[in-house]
């Protein structure tokens, strides 16, 4: 009877096992359904729709920020530090010997797809061979000083973008970070005027009482086409650029009918100001205005001020190395943009050859920064095959590898280079360059780019898109004036993301200038221009530089690393129809 009892007790186990199997299958089916695009799984919660109007820029919560540390110069032979993201450690930053591999960009159009195919083919060829071992050294000639150690900021890199977020946090962070220096300057220049903590507080004052307010500007440009209309009328396959971005030309979006508004997290108010003031300003600037409110609800502006710019720290100059030039010649930083490799222009190729020979023979040039425009625009235009892009990349690989063998080279992407379109642009993928990626002195960097060289020499700049867009939204007379206006506003791209494509950032606004640089550059312009800007009488200041596109004006910009006011612009011929 014992075996029968055991059998009776074991019988119910079969249904339990079957039930467990069914539960497992059900769980697997639910997981597959949830993971599939057309499944019945719960969808991720989407952000709420904006409330409409300009108040969609701001959120009631306060963006968290932490103070940043300034760059302090260090004696020669030690590593300098620089200003970077909030919450950065005060320990000395590591030396970046080579560019880390960067993932494929998320947007960029047909040129990006062609470049990705070229990168895949290059990656399939395997690891670098020992035949090119000579390209893996530090790339510093004996006649050059060691400026290879460089600290570069990573706040423009990947990892801080969240496309599910609205742009409210960007504008709120910009206002929160720039409000303290602007309020301090306003109190200094207007000591007898009451500075209100919020715009809505002006309603509690008597009409006609003079007060000061701080907020962010919004320019209602009547000549700006409606974005929905542009996308509706644009062809399906239009290329990598958005319809509005292709509207170029200074002042093309600006008119005499534009209306300026001031807004913060509480409310907004229409400003009444002279037309010439409105023509010089654009959406995104954080300002302080002085005036009074009228009975019709407008605010009559009497004066306007931005933040007071602190000077950059003094440079720490070291002793020249033995054998470096003649022992008295200062080290130089070279800037170039718009090389337009792949373009069918013999005179341009000859000018590039002369510029390369100059860089190889000059022992004073310690570093080269390519400020965008590496490939020709016609090469990366939408609709071309990957073979055209690959041929241009091979030409760029050969030219830059020759330079990286003797001096450090930093390459930034531009508006027509194979990477994402919106700012910040990710670095060009190292696998696009078969030989160049083996050079330890080559570094593919983001756009914008910020670094600090030895001696505390701060460098900050972009490939020109913010300056071009600011010229479209204002009536500023020249690119150098627009670049200086950005410096005075302590913001690299004030019109982003309103009229300049930019990514929503989880860490706030990455384009706020936290540390004032010694040189501020912008690439891809028709002609070279530079201007010294000194906010105080201390002799310290910033050199604003508009780097010319090499295919339009074959020039290099050489900056003295011991004196940023000392700028030289050698010419290498003429290109174009009149050459």
XYZ file of C-alpha atoms in Angstrom:
579
model
C 0.000 0.000 0.000
C 2.943 2.295 0.513
C 3.721 2.584 -3.174
C 0.081 3.453 -3.897
C 0.140 6.286 -1.283
C 3.332 7.655 -2.745
C 1.789 7.564 -6.189
C -1.323 9.334 -4.936
C 0.723 12.106 -3.353
C 2.855 12.566 -6.464
C -0.137 12.846 -8.811
C -0.955 16.533 -8.164
C 2.600 17.539 -9.177
C 1.799 17.122 -12.862
C -0.845 19.879 -13.026
C 1.442 22.177 -11.019
C 4.294 21.636 -13.474
C 1.961 22.241 -16.389
C 0.689 25.406 -14.729
C 4.266 26.588 -14.196
C 5.003 25.902 -17.866
C 1.959 27.871 -18.944
C 2.921 30.752 -16.657
C 6.425 30.762 -18.112
C 5.068 30.786 -21.660
C 2.645 33.569 -20.724
C 5.422 35.661 -19.195
C 7.604 35.103 -22.268
C 4.733 36.063 -24.551
C 4.016 39.220 -22.553
C 7.685 40.215 -22.598
C 7.853 39.710 -26.359
C 4.627 41.652 -26.834
C 5.890 44.521 -24.696
C 9.220 44.680 -26.525
C 7.725 44.574 -30.027
C 6.656 47.867 -31.684
C 3.106 46.650 -32.203
C 2.759 44.767 -28.907
C 0.369 45.387 -26.117
C 2.953 46.291 -23.494
C 2.676 49.488 -21.519
C 4.138 52.485 -23.256
C 6.659 54.730 -21.631
C 5.082 57.829 -20.169
C 5.490 60.768 -22.560
C 6.230 64.317 -21.382
C 3.259 66.584 -21.018
C 2.499 68.978 -23.839
C 3.789 72.556 -23.394
C 1.321 75.078 -22.039
C 1.711 77.373 -25.042
C 3.238 80.805 -25.372
C 6.678 81.672 -24.135
C 5.983 80.193 -20.704
C 6.688 76.763 -22.202
C 10.365 77.701 -21.892
C 10.326 77.479 -18.136
C 9.387 74.984 -15.488
C 8.255 75.811 -11.944
C 11.063 73.716 -10.503
C 14.493 75.175 -10.068
C 17.316 73.661 -12.085
C 20.114 72.388 -9.868
C 23.522 73.859 -10.568
C 26.842 73.690 -8.830
C 29.655 76.208 -9.018
C 32.455 75.625 -11.443
C 36.117 76.159 -10.803
C 38.269 78.509 -12.839
C 41.407 77.525 -14.665
C 44.536 78.382 -12.773
C 47.831 78.641 -14.540
C 50.530 76.227 -13.443
C 54.285 76.428 -13.827
C 55.874 74.987 -16.913
C 56.353 71.264 -16.698
C 53.137 70.730 -14.716
C 49.700 70.139 -16.058
C 47.182 73.002 -16.214
C 43.560 72.700 -15.274
C 40.488 74.242 -16.832
C 36.888 75.088 -16.247
C 34.467 72.416 -17.213
C 31.119 71.029 -16.195
C 29.467 71.661 -12.895
C 30.520 69.332 -10.159
C 33.882 68.575 -11.749
C 36.612 67.253 -9.491
C 39.437 69.592 -8.541
C 42.048 66.903 -9.132
C 44.409 67.446 -12.091
C 42.730 66.264 -15.310
C 44.401 63.392 -17.151
C 46.360 63.882 -20.328
C 44.287 62.883 -23.324
C 46.720 61.133 -25.650
C 44.251 60.031 -28.302
C 40.637 60.411 -29.294
C 38.259 57.853 -27.802
C 35.995 56.022 -30.229
C 32.703 57.848 -30.585
C 29.383 56.227 -31.389
C 27.543 56.876 -34.614
C 25.592 60.174 -34.649
C 21.861 60.204 -34.333
C 21.040 62.681 -37.100
C 22.812 64.140 -40.064
C 21.180 62.997 -43.306
C 22.595 61.346 -46.382
C 26.185 62.435 -45.773
C 26.165 60.704 -42.391
C 24.855 57.498 -43.919
C 27.587 57.543 -46.537
C 30.241 58.221 -43.916
C 28.889 55.431 -41.736
C 29.243 53.006 -44.623
C 32.817 54.168 -45.171
C 33.539 53.788 -41.464
C 32.113 50.262 -41.464
C 34.294 49.297 -44.395
C 37.337 50.780 -42.661
C 36.557 48.961 -39.421
C 36.224 45.673 -41.288
C 39.836 45.948 -42.390
C 40.954 45.077 -38.868
C 43.321 46.555 -36.334
C 46.256 48.799 -37.344
C 49.270 46.926 -38.667
C 52.832 47.419 -37.547
C 53.802 48.730 -40.983
C 52.774 52.226 -39.886
C 54.440 52.113 -36.484
C 56.053 55.495 -37.160
C 52.633 57.165 -36.976
C 51.955 56.010 -33.426
C 54.546 58.130 -31.670
C 53.817 61.312 -29.797
C 54.285 63.295 -32.961
C 56.436 66.041 -31.400
C 59.581 67.088 -33.210
C 62.698 67.938 -31.257
C 62.474 71.552 -32.420
C 59.010 72.073 -30.973
C 58.062 72.838 -27.384
C 55.931 70.263 -25.624
C 52.412 71.672 -25.838
C 50.964 68.196 -26.364
C 49.453 68.084 -22.886
C 45.992 69.564 -23.152
C 42.907 69.506 -20.987
C 39.666 69.488 -22.947
C 36.159 69.908 -21.615
C 33.645 67.104 -22.074
C 30.508 69.163 -21.481
C 29.841 69.224 -25.234
C 30.249 65.456 -25.546
C 27.759 62.667 -25.748
C 25.662 61.487 -22.831
C 23.837 64.638 -21.747
C 21.112 64.742 -24.424
C 17.572 63.532 -23.852
C 15.243 63.906 -26.823
C 12.184 63.091 -24.688
C 12.647 66.330 -22.749
C 11.384 69.756 -23.705
C 13.645 72.790 -24.025
C 12.215 74.407 -20.890
C 15.143 73.204 -18.806
C 17.650 74.750 -21.207
C 16.219 78.257 -20.930
C 15.563 77.969 -17.210
C 19.152 76.869 -16.616
C 20.479 79.699 -18.771
C 18.530 82.303 -16.826
C 19.471 80.837 -13.464
C 23.189 80.704 -14.250
C 23.451 84.156 -15.836
C 21.125 86.018 -13.473
C 23.680 86.498 -10.612
C 26.419 88.244 -12.673
C 23.844 90.368 -14.510
C 22.160 91.427 -11.273
C 25.547 92.294 -9.791
C 26.397 94.464 -12.798
C 22.975 96.116 -12.779
C 23.306 97.045 -9.101
C 26.746 98.478 -9.798
C 25.689 100.702 -12.736
C 22.201 101.567 -11.387
C 22.672 101.880 -7.604
C 19.636 104.149 -7.136
C 17.190 101.912 -9.027
C 15.223 99.144 -7.350
C 16.042 95.726 -8.884
C 12.964 93.514 -8.707
C 13.389 89.771 -8.049
C 10.811 88.775 -10.706
C 9.063 90.423 -13.636
C 5.597 90.048 -12.108
C 6.658 92.277 -9.195
C 6.458 95.377 -11.405
C 2.640 95.214 -11.202
C 2.833 96.045 -7.499
C 4.695 99.277 -8.182
C 3.104 102.576 -9.095
C 2.757 103.267 -12.777
C 5.715 105.274 -14.003
C 8.037 104.190 -11.171
C 11.503 103.399 -12.524
C 12.652 99.855 -11.771
C 15.088 97.262 -13.165
C 14.181 93.757 -14.301
C 16.225 90.713 -15.302
C 14.979 88.147 -17.802
C 15.578 86.357 -21.051
C 14.740 88.002 -24.372
C 12.383 86.653 -26.984
C 12.316 88.364 -30.377
C 9.085 87.936 -32.317
C 10.438 88.145 -35.870
C 7.584 88.950 -38.235
C 9.658 88.053 -41.311
C 10.372 84.567 -40.050
C 8.314 81.959 -41.943
C 6.180 79.569 -39.972
C 8.102 76.370 -39.309
C 5.135 74.126 -40.076
C 4.726 75.799 -43.480
C 8.394 75.231 -44.295
C 8.175 71.526 -43.548
C 4.871 71.188 -45.380
C 6.220 72.727 -48.592
C 9.662 71.076 -48.439
C 10.325 67.934 -50.547
C 10.456 64.629 -48.731
C 14.155 64.037 -49.465
C 15.660 67.458 -48.982
C 19.057 66.478 -47.584
C 20.605 66.902 -44.174
C 19.586 70.507 -43.529
C 16.341 71.741 -42.110
C 14.310 74.061 -44.381
C 14.836 77.154 -42.235
C 18.576 76.604 -41.881
C 19.031 77.068 -45.634
C 17.716 80.649 -45.432
C 21.068 82.407 -45.244
C 22.168 86.007 -45.367
C 22.620 88.697 -42.706
C 19.320 90.007 -41.403
C 17.174 87.662 -43.507
C 14.838 87.029 -40.552
C 14.994 90.544 -39.091
C 12.623 93.436 -39.880
C 11.430 96.785 -38.507
C 8.216 95.151 -37.287
C 9.947 92.843 -34.794
C 8.659 92.892 -31.217
C 10.864 92.219 -28.199
C 9.639 90.488 -25.055
C 11.247 89.924 -21.656
C 10.359 86.821 -19.693
C 11.312 84.785 -16.676
C 9.690 81.893 -14.844
C 6.764 84.012 -13.642
C 5.445 85.970 -16.636
C 6.418 87.857 -19.769
C 6.151 91.497 -20.778
C 6.448 93.377 -24.056
C 9.346 95.817 -24.235
C 9.290 99.230 -25.886
C 12.781 100.211 -27.015
C 14.484 102.025 -29.908
C 14.450 100.120 -33.190
C 18.253 100.076 -33.397
C 18.441 98.312 -30.029
C 15.970 95.675 -31.143
C 17.948 95.134 -34.352
C 21.114 94.373 -32.366
C 19.543 91.781 -30.054
C 18.132 88.293 -30.563
C 16.226 85.610 -28.747
C 18.125 83.955 -25.920
C 20.145 86.817 -24.436
C 19.789 87.272 -20.685
C 19.692 91.007 -19.940
C 18.780 93.572 -17.310
C 16.492 96.420 -18.409
C 15.835 99.708 -16.663
C 12.620 101.627 -17.220
C 9.002 101.875 -16.212
C 5.719 100.146 -16.954
C 3.049 101.996 -18.897
C -0.725 101.753 -18.500
C -1.050 99.541 -21.585
C 1.096 96.812 -19.956
C 4.298 97.478 -21.910
C 7.665 98.251 -20.340
C 9.505 101.303 -21.670
C 13.237 100.568 -21.689
C 15.559 103.433 -20.796
C 18.799 101.471 -20.387
C 19.941 97.884 -20.924
C 22.972 95.965 -19.641
C 24.537 92.527 -19.858
C 26.865 90.770 -17.442
C 30.232 92.262 -16.615
C 32.780 89.924 -18.127
C 35.661 88.963 -15.840
C 39.100 88.882 -17.444
C 40.807 85.533 -18.056
C 43.548 84.552 -15.623
C 47.126 85.616 -16.357
C 49.271 83.155 -18.275
C 52.078 81.267 -16.576
C 54.981 81.394 -18.999
C 57.673 78.741 -18.848
C 61.242 78.753 -20.102
C 61.673 77.793 -23.789
C 63.081 74.340 -24.415
C 66.597 73.961 -25.703
C 66.564 73.813 -29.486
C 63.055 75.244 -29.760
C 63.236 77.565 -32.761
C 65.865 80.245 -31.984
C 65.221 80.328 -28.234
C 63.291 83.615 -28.520
C 60.466 82.922 -30.964
C 57.159 82.379 -29.149
C 55.084 79.233 -29.628
C 52.076 79.550 -31.920
C 48.628 78.015 -32.137
C 47.377 77.516 -35.712
C 43.686 77.740 -36.635
C 42.260 76.700 -40.009
C 38.791 75.879 -41.323
C 37.084 75.031 -44.580
C 39.836 72.864 -46.089
C 37.137 71.415 -48.405
C 38.951 68.177 -49.110
C 37.486 66.315 -52.059
C 36.677 69.458 -54.038
C 37.719 69.453 -57.696
C 39.787 72.656 -57.580
C 43.492 72.416 -58.574
C 44.348 75.889 -57.267
C 42.836 74.990 -53.887
C 44.899 71.798 -53.710
C 48.063 73.803 -54.452
C 47.240 76.306 -51.694
C 46.639 73.462 -49.244
C 49.985 71.951 -50.178
C 51.773 75.219 -49.436
C 49.995 75.526 -46.092
C 50.951 71.954 -45.144
C 54.591 72.600 -46.048
C 54.542 75.725 -43.892
C 53.185 73.821 -40.880
C 55.700 71.010 -41.307
C 58.689 73.351 -41.554
C 57.741 75.902 -38.873
C 58.969 74.842 -35.448
C 56.990 77.642 -33.795
C 53.585 76.082 -34.503
C 52.824 73.875 -31.516
C 49.229 72.815 -32.230
C 46.718 72.872 -35.086
C 42.947 73.120 -34.632
C 40.784 72.426 -37.697
C 37.631 74.468 -37.035
C 35.183 72.489 -39.177
C 34.738 72.259 -42.923
C 37.117 69.337 -43.369
C 35.218 67.967 -46.380
C 33.838 69.937 -49.311
C 30.140 70.766 -49.183
C 29.492 69.264 -52.601
C 31.011 65.971 -51.438
C 28.715 65.572 -48.443
C 25.584 66.871 -50.171
C 22.575 64.574 -49.995
C 22.207 61.987 -52.732
C 25.874 61.230 -53.394
C 27.285 57.735 -53.174
C 29.533 56.554 -50.382
C 32.436 56.319 -52.848
C 32.628 60.126 -53.130
C 32.679 60.546 -49.363
C 35.247 57.778 -48.950
C 37.558 59.337 -51.548
C 37.422 62.669 -49.698
C 38.030 60.943 -46.371
C 41.090 59.159 -47.769
C 42.463 62.505 -48.945
C 41.816 64.022 -45.518
C 43.384 60.973 -43.859
C 46.593 61.329 -45.848
C 46.918 65.094 -45.330
C 46.166 65.118 -41.593
C 48.324 62.056 -40.901
C 51.256 63.910 -42.410
C 50.614 66.821 -40.040
C 49.893 64.684 -36.985
C 53.289 63.047 -37.369
C 54.975 66.310 -36.307
C 52.460 68.284 -34.198
C 49.190 67.739 -32.297
C 46.074 68.089 -34.474
C 42.515 68.623 -33.177
C 39.735 68.184 -35.750
C 36.283 69.654 -35.167
C 33.229 68.837 -37.296
C 31.404 71.512 -39.263
C 27.915 71.986 -40.717
C 28.679 69.805 -43.777
C 30.903 67.174 -42.174
C 29.680 63.585 -41.566
C 28.252 63.853 -38.061
C 25.011 64.968 -36.434
C 23.516 68.312 -37.476
C 22.291 69.759 -34.167
C 24.672 71.358 -31.695
C 26.731 70.148 -29.950
C 28.110 68.113 -32.830
C 29.775 64.832 -31.943
C 33.427 64.255 -32.929
C 34.104 62.646 -36.291
C 34.425 58.901 -35.813
C 38.110 57.843 -35.653
C 37.431 54.875 -37.943
C 36.757 57.314 -40.761
C 40.543 57.807 -40.895
C 42.545 54.640 -41.520
C 46.033 56.083 -40.929
C 45.214 59.110 -38.800
C 43.573 57.130 -36.010
C 46.934 55.509 -35.238
C 48.519 58.872 -34.394
C 48.573 59.627 -30.693
C 48.801 63.354 -31.462
C 45.498 63.331 -33.372
C 42.252 64.013 -31.555
C 38.739 64.177 -32.965
C 36.829 66.696 -30.856
C 33.311 68.079 -30.596
C 31.825 71.306 -31.902
C 31.934 73.562 -29.849
C 35.358 72.801 -28.410
C 36.983 73.999 -25.199
C 40.503 73.230 -23.998
C 43.324 74.605 -21.901
C 46.942 74.380 -23.033
C 50.044 74.539 -20.889
C 50.424 77.746 -18.973
C 46.643 78.018 -18.528
C 45.988 79.233 -22.089
C 42.216 78.849 -22.547
C 40.786 78.156 -25.997
C 37.062 78.137 -26.798
C 35.232 78.205 -30.104
C 32.936 76.623 -32.652
C 32.687 76.029 -36.392
C 30.634 79.136 -37.162
C 26.972 78.060 -37.013
C 26.042 80.240 -33.971
C 27.573 83.361 -35.527
C 25.840 82.799 -38.865
C 22.482 82.289 -37.167
C 22.935 85.368 -34.979
C 23.591 87.401 -38.136
C 20.371 86.057 -39.640
C 18.339 87.175 -36.619
C 19.937 90.617 -36.197
C 21.399 93.474 -38.184
C 24.888 93.190 -36.799
C 27.364 94.439 -39.350
C 29.981 91.656 -39.339
C 30.766 88.172 -37.998
C 33.369 89.572 -35.611
C 30.736 91.867 -34.099
C 28.366 88.906 -33.659
C 31.143 86.867 -32.014
C 31.948 89.694 -29.612
C 28.239 90.055 -28.860
C 28.186 86.383 -27.844
C 31.146 86.981 -25.544
C 29.453 89.973 -23.939
C 26.354 87.857 -23.392
C 28.477 85.016 -21.918
C 26.816 82.558 -24.285
C 28.230 80.698 -27.291
C 24.914 80.175 -29.102
C 22.221 82.544 -27.787
C 19.729 81.752 -30.594
C 19.818 77.998 -29.868
C 17.444 76.214 -29.776
C 14.967 78.805 -31.127
C 16.356 79.241 -34.649
C 19.548 77.183 -34.394
C 19.147 73.377 -34.101
C 20.332 72.187 -30.700
C 19.793 69.187 -28.476
C 17.810 69.255 -25.216
C 20.341 68.720 -22.450
C 19.715 66.996 -19.160
C 22.423 69.011 -17.418
C 21.106 72.426 -18.445
C 22.538 74.816 -21.008
C 25.988 73.675 -22.148
C 26.655 76.853 -24.167
C 26.930 79.211 -21.198
C 30.499 80.532 -20.980
C 31.577 79.597 -17.458
C 35.279 80.433 -17.879
C 36.316 83.379 -20.047
C 38.889 82.176 -22.628
C 42.017 83.856 -23.896
C 40.860 83.297 -27.481
C 37.307 82.817 -28.737
C 37.155 81.618 -32.339
C 34.517 80.941 -34.962
C 35.291 79.047 -38.168
C 34.009 78.966 -41.738
C 33.818 82.675 -42.589
C 34.425 84.461 -45.883
C 37.330 86.547 -44.570
C 39.631 86.659 -41.561
C 39.020 89.152 -38.796
C 40.112 89.453 -35.194
C 39.521 91.921 -32.401
C 40.888 92.342 -28.903
C 38.315 92.674 -26.132
C 39.501 93.846 -22.699
C 36.733 94.173 -20.072
C 39.026 95.880 -17.550
C 42.152 98.038 -17.512
C 44.304 95.186 -16.198
C 45.665 94.353 -19.647
C 43.988 90.938 -19.644
C 41.350 90.168 -22.213
C 40.099 87.907 -24.981
C 40.976 87.855 -28.664
C 37.899 87.168 -30.797
C 38.906 85.483 -34.072
C 36.863 84.764 -37.189
C 38.769 82.004 -38.977
C 38.351 82.162 -42.778
C 37.220 79.164 -44.777
C 40.357 78.021 -46.585
C 38.494 77.324 -49.829
C 37.310 80.973 -49.874
C 40.448 82.631 -48.487
C 43.524 80.346 -48.176
C 44.901 81.591 -44.869
C 46.043 80.291 -41.510
C 45.505 82.171 -38.259
C 48.522 81.997 -35.940
C 48.084 83.054 -32.300
C 50.978 83.709 -29.942
C 50.549 81.396 -26.944
C 52.466 83.848 -24.758
C 50.470 86.893 -25.901
C 46.984 86.277 -27.349
C 46.875 89.804 -28.781
C 49.659 88.855 -31.183
C 47.915 87.359 -34.249
C 49.478 86.621 -37.639
C 47.645 85.635 -40.834
C 49.889 84.179 -43.576
C 48.447 83.840 -47.087
C 49.000 80.863 -49.370
C 47.671 82.087 -52.696
C 44.300 82.885 -54.190
C 41.466 80.569 -55.129
C 38.303 81.027 -57.118
C 37.530 82.525 -60.527
C 40.004 85.397 -60.150
C 42.964 83.275 -59.028
